[in-house]
Amino acid sequence: MAAYLLHLAILAGIYIILAVSLNLIIGYAGQVSLGHAAFYGIGAYASALAALHWHFPFPLAALGAMLVTGGCGLALGLPTLRLKEDYLAIVTLGFGVIVDLVFLNLEVTGGPDGLVGIPSPRLLGLSFRPQPLYLLLVILAVFLVLGFTYLLVRSYHGRALRAIRDHETTAQVMGINTPAYKIVIFSLAAALAGLAGSLYAHYITFINPESFGLHTSILILCMVVLGGMGSIIGSVLGAIALAVLPEMLRQFQAYQDLIYGALLVALLIWRPEGLLGRGKLSLKFLTRG
Amino acid sequence: MFLQQLLNGLTTGSVYALIALGYTMIYGILGLINFAQGEIYMCGAFVAVLLLATGKVNFYLAFAAGMVAAALLGVALERVAFRPLRGAHPLVPLISAIGASIFLQSLALLLFGPNDRPFPIQFTFSTITVAGLPLSTLQGAILAAALGLMGLLMVFVRYTRYGKAIVACALDRDTARLMGINVDRMVALTFFIGSALSGAAGVMMAIYYNATYPRMGLLPGLKAFSAAILGGVGNIPGAILGGLLLGVAESLGAAYVSSGYKDAIAFAILIGVLLLRPQGILKGRGD
Amino acid sequence: MLTLKSVQAGYGRLPVLKGISLHVRPGEVVTLIGGNGAGKTTTLQAICGLLPPRKGLIEFAGQELNRLSPERIVALGLALVPEGRRVFRTLSVSANLELGAFHRQDQKQARRDLGELQERFPILKERSRQPAGTLSGGEQQILAIGRALMARPRLLMLDEPSMGLAPRMVTQVYEILKELKEAGTTILLVEQNARAALKVADRGYVLETGRIILDGTAAELKEDPEVQRAYLGKGYREVWE
């Protein structure tokens, strides 16, 4: 039982990183990504391959994964982020499909079977294989990510981002280079998703394409919308709720996606600020006529 | 061989074009992408296949029922997932449509299971030779039906009162209201027509690939969206041209470049267009 | 025929109309003059239902318009020629005209009206199949007026029909208004070009920062020193003639 709770806590931590990073894209760049699970997957595969083939230590493998996913984000964001919201959503959806196809078809990714025997992290001679230690590692990562996000959002750049989200044209007139900001934030968020992928791969030690499909992207999106777009605390709570709830409602597993889909529509109609959003935390702009 | 591939490409391309018309018309009038267009396509296919499987309905009736069911689903979708959110930040209806798309896909999965269903009736298709080119009558029929529907749509938009009213709403909503045009009704009509075309596309593909399954809308939806962008989103002739071009590019690419990544070709074209000419081949919105 | 009683309206928190009262009797040509930002366009939008009023009463032919949608209001017999013409640019000239009659029940009669209108304004016949966006500004203005007439309105409202037109076209547009007046059309004409407007109008109101500061017959307004100073630009050459 304790092991199971630790397992849930570790997964929740990984989801927190995913939700917070997607929320950077939604709440601060005003865009929707449906390929977040693809970045997560690329991170997981890149980190696993670096460890398996080149015997990279975990910190280097994770860093490499972040660089790779950040680069993918940059490549994907450059052509699309100058355009309307819808384009990024569709392009990232397509990206997810292609990445899935690549994982399935490439030899080096092991096709549908994926990769096995991914080593657990070792730091200073200490193995992080035991769950409590791994949980500590995840918590450390979550705090680093939250701290980084908090500083980013509070900084001058964060104010610029909010200006872009609320009034893109005005922001442009004020001399903010809006496409550049959006591209940077998108690729940062992709890098953070890569970190989450790396943490997942080295914890679970075997990965296959199934974990990184559209289903997972939607799950992350639900976490963000549930918690409130633009609210970091909201994303943390949304991630914990949706990581834990499905485990408690096992008998409804077949209905999971059905519920998530309905949840998205219903939330946006009745409570676009999210369940936990209120006042300052929420994005009033989303409901403004 | 080349001509055969060209013909294959035109056949699938004409189906992409039908779906792309739905995207483009809805974009024209609402300025939004209907993310659930692929699920509407899937709905059309399922309704026709399930009706035919009962053995009590003839083919044409089942085809028409598929179109009508898709059209009604489109209208319902607009009421539930789009209309209450009008005037909100564009992210809101976008995410709501994504939610609707996932909902419909998983609903189909629950109701019908994940497996492919074959098309219930066996057509005997022959190959005839036209001008030295082997032409499958199935491809001929799909191509003819798709082009016929597109022609009907063009006539509707250009020459009927309601068609012109839809264009007027897309161009200038307030002035259209001053003409006494009820914009809500025109939006519903647009969803009805665009979705009926997608439903027809669904039935055609269900016959062509002999497979109907809950996720069948994902890739054609994505490709049709690329086609709409390629032709200039909001532009009706552009969507048709974009669909045909994309189908041909995909078919030739699969034959001469790599068949494993056939589905990636549309995506590569989409990225290329967005980089080089985001307004599409034929510019503009409206007619 | 049309009555406004202490109408208030605005955008968001910003009040534009601060209590406006005016009326138009059948067969009359009434003008509403005023400078930029006085609230002229807002008044017309409030009447048409595009910007429902916050307070006050708007009545047309005995029916309250306050809560009706533009579609319903237009169907009662009001037609607006909007500011800046707003023709449907990619649609043909004849399609624009047809849409003017969209809400009419008698579509057959509307088709005959279209023919008559094209006889009357030959330019609309010549350019019949051309996209409206390819017309010159003055031609678009004639098209916009024709489109409004296709509704067979009981009250025709025009928002700055002379705006942005060459002097020659202004003359032509006002010739049309004069003909319409002689045919007995009831008109509410909003103008910045007071000189032109007061020549066709029977009566007028002067609007300033959301309030009506003056009203009277066209002749009275023309003689009013305040109007002369502020709107007729005494001392300048008469431009529109």
Coordinates of N, CA and C in Angstrom, one line a residue, chain A residues 9-198:
Chain A
A9 N 2.4 9.3 -5.9 CA 3.0 10.6 -5.6 C 4.0 10.9 -6.6
I10 N 4.8 9.9 -7.0 CA 5.9 10.2 -8.1 C 5.2 10.6 -9.4
L11 N 4.1 9.8 -9.8 CA 3.4 10.2 -11.0 C 2.8 11.5 -10.9
A12 N 2.2 11.9 -9.8 CA 1.6 13.2 -9.6 C 2.7 14.3 -9.8
G13 N 3.9 14.0 -9.2 CA 4.9 15.0 -9.4 C 5.3 15.2 -10.8
I14 N 5.4 14.1 -11.6 CA 5.7 14.3 -13.0 C 4.6 15.0 -13.8
Y15 N 3.3 14.7 -13.4 CA 2.2 15.4 -14.0 C 2.2 16.9 -13.7
I16 N 2.7 17.2 -12.5 CA 2.7 18.6 -12.1 C 3.6 19.4 -13.1
I17 N 4.8 18.8 -13.3 CA 5.7 19.4 -14.3 C 5.1 19.6 -15.6
L18 N 4.4 18.6 -16.1 CA 3.7 18.6 -17.4 C 2.7 19.7 -17.4
A19 N 1.8 19.7 -16.4 CA 0.7 20.7 -16.4 C 1.2 22.1 -16.3
V20 N 2.2 22.3 -15.4 CA 2.7 23.7 -15.2 C 3.3 24.2 -16.5
S21 N 4.0 23.3 -17.2 CA 4.7 23.7 -18.4 C 3.7 24.0 -19.5
L22 N 2.6 23.1 -19.6 CA 1.6 23.4 -20.6 C 0.9 24.7 -20.3
N23 N 0.7 25.0 -19.0 CA 0.0 26.2 -18.6 C 0.8 27.4 -19.0
L24 N 2.1 27.3 -19.0 CA 2.9 28.4 -19.5 C 2.5 28.8 -20.9
I25 N 2.3 27.7 -21.8 CA 1.9 27.9 -23.2 C 0.5 28.5 -23.2
I26 N -0.4 27.9 -22.5 CA -1.8 28.4 -22.6 C -2.0 29.7 -21.9
G27 N -1.6 29.8 -20.6 CA -1.9 30.9 -19.8 C -1.0 32.1 -20.1
Y28 N 0.2 31.9 -20.6 CA 1.1 33.0 -20.8 C 1.5 33.3 -22.2
A29 N 1.3 32.3 -23.1 CA 1.5 32.6 -24.5 C 0.2 32.7 -25.3
G30 N -0.9 32.3 -24.6 CA -2.2 32.3 -25.2 C -2.4 31.3 -26.4
Q31 N -1.8 30.2 -26.3 CA -1.8 29.2 -27.3 C -2.2 27.8 -26.7
V32 N -2.7 26.9 -27.6 CA -2.9 25.6 -27.1 C -2.0 24.6 -27.8
S33 N -1.4 23.7 -27.0 CA -0.6 22.7 -27.6 C -1.2 21.3 -27.4
L34 N -1.4 20.6 -28.4 CA -2.0 19.2 -28.3 C -0.9 18.2 -28.5
G35 N 0.4 18.7 -28.5 CA 1.5 17.7 -28.6 C 2.4 17.7 -27.4
H36 N 1.8 18.1 -26.3 CA 2.6 18.1 -25.1 C 3.1 16.7 -24.7
A37 N 2.3 15.7 -24.9 CA 2.7 14.3 -24.7 C 3.8 13.9 -25.6
A38 N 3.8 14.5 -26.8 CA 4.9 14.1 -27.7 C 6.2 14.6 -27.2
F39 N 6.3 15.8 -26.7 CA 7.5 16.3 -26.1 C 7.9 15.5 -24.9
Y40 N 6.9 15.1 -24.1 CA 7.1 14.3 -22.9 C 7.8 12.9 -23.4
G41 N 7.2 12.4 -24.5 CA 7.7 11.2 -25.1 C 9.1 11.3 -25.6
I42 N 9.3 12.4 -26.3 CA 10.7 12.6 -26.9 C 11.7 12.7 -25.8
G43 N 11.3 13.4 -24.7 CA 12.2 13.5 -23.6 C 12.5 12.1 -23.0
A44 N 11.5 11.3 -22.8 CA 11.6 10.0 -22.2 C 12.6 9.2 -23.1
Y45 N 12.3 9.2 -24.4 CA 13.1 8.3 -25.3 C 14.5 8.8 -25.4
A46 N 14.7 10.2 -25.5 CA 16.0 10.7 -25.6 C 16.9 10.4 -24.4
S47 N 16.3 10.6 -23.2 CA 17.0 10.4 -22.0 C 17.3 8.9 -21.9
A48 N 16.4 8.0 -22.2 CA 16.6 6.6 -22.1 C 17.7 6.1 -23.1
L49 N 17.6 6.6 -24.3 CA 18.6 6.2 -25.3 C 20.0 6.7 -24.9
A50 N 20.1 7.9 -24.3 CA 21.4 8.5 -23.9 C 22.0 7.6 -22.8
A51 N 21.1 7.1 -21.9 CA 21.6 6.3 -20.8 C 21.9 4.9 -21.3
L52 N 21.1 4.3 -22.2 CA 21.3 3.0 -22.6 C 22.5 2.8 -23.6
H53 N 22.6 3.8 -24.5 CA 23.6 3.6 -25.6 C 25.0 4.3 -25.2
W54 N 24.9 5.4 -24.6 CA 26.1 6.1 -24.3 C 26.4 6.2 -22.8
H55 N 25.6 5.5 -22.0 CA 25.8 5.4 -20.6 C 26.0 6.8 -20.0
F56 N 25.2 7.8 -20.4 CA 25.1 9.1 -19.8 C 24.6 8.9 -18.4
P57 N 25.3 9.6 -17.4 CA 24.6 9.7 -16.1 C 23.3 10.4 -16.2
F58 N 22.5 10.2 -15.2 CA 21.1 10.7 -15.2 C 21.0 12.3 -15.5
P59 N 21.8 13.1 -14.7 CA 21.7 14.5 -14.9 C 22.0 14.9 -16.3
L60 N 23.0 14.3 -16.9 CA 23.4 14.7 -18.3 C 22.3 14.2 -19.3
A61 N 21.8 13.0 -19.0 CA 20.7 12.5 -19.9 C 19.5 13.4 -19.9
A62 N 19.1 13.8 -18.6 CA 18.0 14.7 -18.5 C 18.2 16.0 -19.2
L63 N 19.4 16.5 -19.0 CA 19.7 17.8 -19.6 C 19.6 17.7 -21.2
G64 N 20.2 16.6 -21.7 CA 20.2 16.3 -23.1 C 18.7 16.2 -23.6
A65 N 17.9 15.5 -22.8 CA 16.5 15.4 -23.2 C 15.8 16.8 -23.3
M66 N 16.2 17.6 -22.3 CA 15.6 19.0 -22.4 C 16.0 19.8 -23.6
L67 N 17.3 19.6 -23.9 CA 17.8 20.3 -25.1 C 17.1 19.8 -26.4
V68 N 17.0 18.5 -26.5 CA 16.3 18.0 -27.7 C 14.9 18.4 -27.8
T69 N 14.1 18.3 -26.7 CA 12.7 18.7 -26.7 C 12.6 20.3 -26.9
G70 N 13.5 21.0 -26.3 CA 13.4 22.5 -26.4 C 13.7 22.8 -27.9
G71 N 14.6 22.1 -28.5 CA 14.9 22.3 -29.9 C 13.7 22.0 -30.8
C72 N 13.0 20.9 -30.5 CA 11.8 20.5 -31.3 C 10.8 21.6 -31.1
G73 N 10.6 22.1 -29.9 CA 9.7 23.2 -29.6 C 10.0 24.4 -30.5
L74 N 11.3 24.7 -30.6 CA 11.7 25.9 -31.3 C 11.3 25.7 -32.8
A75 N 11.7 24.5 -33.3 CA 11.4 24.2 -34.7 C 9.9 24.2 -35.1
L76 N 9.1 23.8 -34.1 CA 7.7 23.7 -34.4 C 7.1 25.1 -34.2
G77 N 7.6 25.9 -33.2 CA 7.0 27.2 -32.9 C 7.3 28.2 -33.9
L78 N 8.5 28.1 -34.5 CA 8.9 29.2 -35.5 C 7.9 29.4 -36.6
P79 N 7.5 28.4 -37.3 CA 6.5 28.7 -38.4 C 5.1 29.0 -37.9
T80 N 4.7 28.5 -36.7 CA 3.3 28.6 -36.4 C 3.0 29.7 -35.4
L81 N 3.9 30.1 -34.6 CA 3.5 31.0 -33.5 C 3.2 32.5 -33.9
R82 N 3.6 32.8 -35.2 CA 3.2 34.1 -35.7 C 1.7 34.2 -36.0
L83 N 1.1 33.0 -36.1 CA -0.2 32.9 -36.7 C -1.3 32.8 -35.5
K84 N -2.5 32.6 -35.9 CA -3.6 32.5 -35.0 C -3.5 31.2 -34.1
E85 N -4.2 31.3 -33.0 CA -4.2 30.2 -32.0 C -4.4 28.8 -32.6
D86 N -5.4 28.8 -33.5 CA -5.8 27.4 -34.0 C -4.6 26.7 -34.7
Y87 N -3.7 27.4 -35.3 CA -2.7 26.7 -36.1 C -1.8 25.9 -35.2
L88 N -1.4 26.5 -34.1 CA -0.5 25.7 -33.2 C -1.2 24.5 -32.7
A89 N -2.5 24.6 -32.4 CA -3.2 23.4 -31.9 C -3.2 22.3 -32.9
I90 N -3.5 22.6 -34.2 CA -3.5 21.6 -35.2 C -2.1 21.1 -35.5
V91 N -1.1 22.0 -35.6 CA 0.2 21.6 -35.9 C 0.8 20.7 -34.8
T92 N 0.5 21.0 -33.6 CA 1.0 20.2 -32.5 C 0.3 18.8 -32.5
L93 N -1.0 18.8 -32.9 CA -1.8 17.6 -33.0 C -1.1 16.7 -34.0
G94 N -0.8 17.3 -35.2 CA -0.1 16.6 -36.2 C 1.3 16.1 -35.8
F95 N 2.0 16.9 -35.0 CA 3.3 16.6 -34.5 C 3.2 15.4 -33.6
G96 N 2.1 15.3 -32.8 CA 1.9 14.2 -31.9 C 1.8 12.9 -32.8
V97 N 1.0 13.0 -33.8 CA 0.8 11.8 -34.7 C 2.1 11.4 -35.3
I98 N 2.8 12.3 -35.8 CA 4.1 12.0 -36.5 C 5.1 11.4 -35.5
V99 N 5.2 11.9 -34.3 CA 6.1 11.4 -33.3 C 5.8 10.0 -33.0
D100 N 4.5 9.7 -32.8 CA 4.0 8.4 -32.5 C 4.4 7.4 -33.6
L101 N 4.3 7.9 -34.9 CA 4.7 7.1 -36.1 C 6.2 6.8 -36.0
V102 N 6.9 7.8 -35.7 CA 8.4 7.7 -35.6 C 8.8 6.7 -34.6
F103 N 8.2 6.8 -33.4 CA 8.5 5.8 -32.3 C 8.2 4.4 -32.7
L104 N 7.1 4.3 -33.4 CA 6.7 2.9 -33.9 C 7.5 2.4 -35.0
N105 N 8.1 3.2 -35.8 CA 8.7 2.7 -37.0 C 10.3 2.6 -36.9
L106 N 10.8 3.5 -36.1 CA 12.3 3.5 -36.0 C 12.8 2.2 -35.3
E107 N 14.0 1.8 -35.7 CA 14.6 0.6 -35.0 C 15.1 1.0 -33.6
V108 N 15.7 2.1 -33.6 CA 16.4 2.5 -32.4 C 15.5 2.7 -31.2
T109 N 14.2 3.0 -31.5 CA 13.2 3.2 -30.4 C 12.5 1.9 -30.1
G110 N 12.9 0.9 -30.8 CA 12.3 -0.4 -30.4 C 10.9 -0.7 -30.9
G111 N 10.4 0.1 -31.8 CA 9.0 -0.1 -32.3 C 8.0 -0.1 -31.2
P112 N 6.9 -0.9 -31.5 CA 5.8 -1.0 -30.5 C 6.3 -1.5 -29.1
D113 N 7.3 -2.3 -29.1 CA 7.8 -2.8 -27.8 C 8.4 -1.7 -26.9
G114 N 9.0 -0.8 -27.6 CA 9.7 0.3 -26.8 C 11.0 -0.1 -26.3
L115 N 11.5 0.6 -25.2 CA 12.8 0.4 -24.7 C 12.6 -0.2 -23.3
V116 N 13.5 -1.2 -22.9 CA 13.5 -1.8 -21.6 C 14.8 -1.6 -20.9
G117 N 14.9 -1.8 -19.6 CA 16.1 -1.8 -18.9 C 16.8 -0.5 -18.8
I118 N 15.9 0.6 -18.7 CA 16.5 1.9 -18.6 C 17.1 2.0 -17.1
P119 N 18.3 2.4 -17.0 CA 18.9 2.4 -15.7 C 18.3 3.5 -14.7
S120 N 18.3 3.2 -13.4 CA 17.8 4.1 -12.4 C 18.9 5.1 -12.2
P121 N 18.6 6.3 -11.8 CA 19.6 7.3 -11.6 C 20.5 7.0 -10.5
R122 N 21.8 7.3 -10.6 CA 22.8 7.2 -9.6 C 23.5 8.5 -9.4
L123 N 23.5 9.0 -8.2 CA 24.2 10.2 -8.0 C 25.2 10.1 -6.8
L124 N 26.5 10.4 -7.0 CA 27.5 10.3 -5.9 C 27.4 8.9 -5.3
G125 N 27.3 7.9 -6.1 CA 27.3 6.5 -5.6 C 26.0 6.1 -5.0
L126 N 25.0 7.0 -5.0 CA 23.8 6.6 -4.3 C 22.7 6.3 -5.4
S127 N 22.1 5.1 -5.3 CA 21.1 4.7 -6.3 C 19.8 5.3 -5.8
F128 N 19.1 5.9 -6.8 CA 17.7 6.4 -6.5 C 16.6 5.4 -6.9
R129 N 17.0 4.1 -7.0 CA 16.0 3.1 -7.3 C 14.9 3.1 -6.3
P130 N 15.2 3.1 -5.0 CA 14.1 3.0 -4.0 C 13.1 4.1 -4.2
Q131 N 11.9 3.8 -4.0 CA 10.8 4.8 -4.3 C 10.9 6.0 -3.5
P132 N 11.2 5.9 -2.2 CA 11.2 7.2 -1.4 C 12.3 8.1 -1.9
L133 N 13.4 7.6 -2.3 CA 14.5 8.4 -2.8 C 14.1 9.0 -4.1
Y134 N 13.5 8.2 -5.0 CA 13.0 8.8 -6.3 C 12.0 9.9 -6.1
L135 N 11.1 9.7 -5.1 CA 10.1 10.7 -4.8 C 10.8 12.0 -4.5
L136 N 11.9 11.9 -3.6 CA 12.6 13.1 -3.3 C 13.2 13.8 -4.5
L137 N 13.7 13.0 -5.4 CA 14.3 13.5 -6.6 C 13.2 14.3 -7.4
V138 N 12.0 13.6 -7.5 CA 10.9 14.2 -8.3 C 10.5 15.5 -7.6
I139 N 10.4 15.5 -6.2 CA 10.0 16.7 -5.5 C 11.0 17.8 -5.8
L140 N 12.2 17.5 -5.7 CA 13.3 18.5 -6.0 C 13.0 19.1 -7.4
A141 N 12.8 18.2 -8.4 CA 12.6 18.7 -9.7 C 11.3 19.6 -9.8
V142 N 10.3 19.2 -9.1 CA 9.0 20.0 -9.1 C 9.3 21.3 -8.5
F143 N 10.0 21.4 -7.4 CA 10.3 22.7 -6.8 C 11.2 23.6 -7.7
L144 N 12.1 22.9 -8.3 CA 13.0 23.7 -9.3 C 12.1 24.3 -10.4
V145 N 11.2 23.5 -10.9 CA 10.4 23.9 -12.0 C 9.4 25.1 -11.5
L146 N 8.8 24.8 -10.3 CA 7.9 25.8 -9.8 C 8.6 27.1 -9.5
G147 N 9.8 27.0 -9.0 CA 10.6 28.2 -8.6 C 10.9 29.0 -9.9
F148 N 11.4 28.2 -10.9 CA 11.7 28.9 -12.2 C 10.5 29.5 -12.8
T149 N 9.4 28.8 -12.8 CA 8.2 29.4 -13.4 C 7.7 30.6 -12.6
Y150 N 7.8 30.6 -11.3 CA 7.4 31.7 -10.5 C 8.2 32.9 -10.8
L151 N 9.5 32.7 -10.9 CA 10.4 33.8 -11.1 C 10.1 34.4 -12.5
L152 N 9.9 33.5 -13.5 CA 9.7 33.9 -14.8 C 8.4 34.8 -14.9
V153 N 7.4 34.3 -14.3 CA 6.1 35.0 -14.3 C 6.1 36.3 -13.6
R154 N 6.9 36.4 -12.5 CA 7.0 37.6 -11.8 C 7.9 38.6 -12.5
S155 N 8.8 38.2 -13.3 CA 9.8 39.1 -13.9 C 9.3 40.1 -14.9
Y156 N 10.1 40.9 -15.4 CA 9.7 41.8 -16.4 C 9.1 41.1 -17.6
H157 N 9.8 39.9 -17.9 CA 9.4 39.1 -19.0 C 8.0 38.6 -18.8
G158 N 7.7 38.2 -17.6 CA 6.4 37.7 -17.2 C 5.3 38.7 -17.5
R159 N 5.6 40.0 -17.1 CA 4.6 41.0 -17.4 C 4.4 41.2 -18.9
A160 N 5.5 41.1 -19.6 CA 5.4 41.2 -21.1 C 4.5 40.1 -21.6
L161 N 4.7 38.9 -21.0 CA 3.9 37.8 -21.5 C 2.4 38.0 -21.2
R162 N 2.1 38.5 -20.0 CA 0.7 38.8 -19.7 C 0.1 39.8 -20.6
A163 N 1.0 40.8 -20.9 CA 0.5 41.8 -21.9 C 0.1 41.2 -23.2
I164 N 1.0 40.3 -23.7 CA 0.7 39.6 -25.0 C -0.6 38.9 -24.9
R165 N -0.8 38.1 -23.8 CA -1.9 37.3 -23.7 C -3.2 38.1 -23.7
D166 N -3.2 39.3 -23.0 CA -4.4 40.0 -22.8 C -4.6 40.9 -24.0
H167 N -3.6 41.5 -24.6 CA -3.8 42.4 -25.7 C -2.6 42.4 -26.6
E168 N -2.6 41.4 -27.5 CA -1.4 41.2 -28.3 C -1.1 42.5 -29.1
T169 N -2.0 43.1 -29.7 CA -1.7 44.2 -30.6 C -1.1 45.4 -29.7
T170 N -1.7 45.6 -28.6 CA -1.2 46.7 -27.7 C 0.2 46.4 -27.3
A171 N 0.5 45.1 -27.0 CA 1.8 44.7 -26.6 C 2.8 45.0 -27.7
Q172 N 2.4 44.7 -28.9 CA 3.2 44.9 -30.1 C 3.5 46.4 -30.2
V173 N 2.5 47.2 -30.1 CA 2.7 48.6 -30.3 C 3.6 49.2 -29.2
M174 N 3.6 48.5 -28.0 CA 4.5 49.0 -26.9 C 5.9 48.5 -27.2
G175 N 6.1 47.8 -28.2 CA 7.5 47.4 -28.6 C 7.9 46.1 -28.1
I176 N 6.9 45.2 -27.6 CA 7.3 43.9 -27.2 C 7.3 43.0 -28.4
N177 N 8.4 42.3 -28.6 CA 8.4 41.4 -29.7 C 7.6 40.1 -29.4
T178 N 6.3 40.2 -29.7 CA 5.5 39.1 -29.3 C 5.8 37.7 -29.9
P179 N 6.1 37.6 -31.2 CA 6.4 36.3 -31.7 C 7.6 35.7 -31.0
A180 N 8.6 36.5 -30.7 CA 9.8 36.0 -30.1 C 9.5 35.5 -28.7
Y181 N 8.7 36.2 -27.9 CA 8.3 35.8 -26.6 C 7.6 34.5 -26.6
K182 N 6.6 34.4 -27.6 CA 5.9 33.1 -27.6 C 6.7 31.9 -28.0
I183 N 7.7 32.2 -28.9 CA 8.5 31.1 -29.3 C 9.4 30.6 -28.2
V184 N 10.0 31.6 -27.4 CA 10.8 31.2 -26.3 C 10.0 30.5 -25.3
I185 N 8.8 31.0 -24.9 CA 8.1 30.3 -23.9 C 7.6 28.9 -24.3
F186 N 7.3 28.8 -25.6 CA 6.9 27.5 -26.1 C 8.1 26.5 -26.0
S187 N 9.3 26.9 -26.4 CA 10.3 26.0 -26.4 C 10.8 25.7 -24.9
L188 N 10.7 26.7 -24.1 CA 11.0 26.4 -22.6 C 10.0 25.3 -22.1
A189 N 8.7 25.5 -22.4 CA 7.7 24.6 -21.9 C 8.0 23.2 -22.5
A190 N 8.4 23.1 -23.8 CA 8.7 21.8 -24.4 C 9.9 21.2 -23.6
A191 N 10.9 22.0 -23.2 CA 12.0 21.5 -22.5 C 11.6 20.9 -21.2
L192 N 10.7 21.6 -20.5 CA 10.2 21.1 -19.2 C 9.5 19.8 -19.3
A193 N 8.7 19.7 -20.4 CA 8.0 18.4 -20.7 C 9.0 17.3 -20.9
G194 N 10.2 17.7 -21.6 CA 11.3 16.7 -21.8 C 11.8 16.3 -20.5
L195 N 12.0 17.2 -19.5 CA 12.4 16.8 -18.2 C 11.5 15.8 -17.5
A196 N 10.2 16.1 -17.6 CA 9.2 15.2 -17.1 C 9.3 13.8 -17.7
G197 N 9.6 13.8 -19.0 CA 9.7 12.5 -19.8 C 10.9 11.8 -19.2
S198 N 12.0 12.5 -19.0 CA 13.2 11.9 -18.5 C 13.0 11.3 -17.1

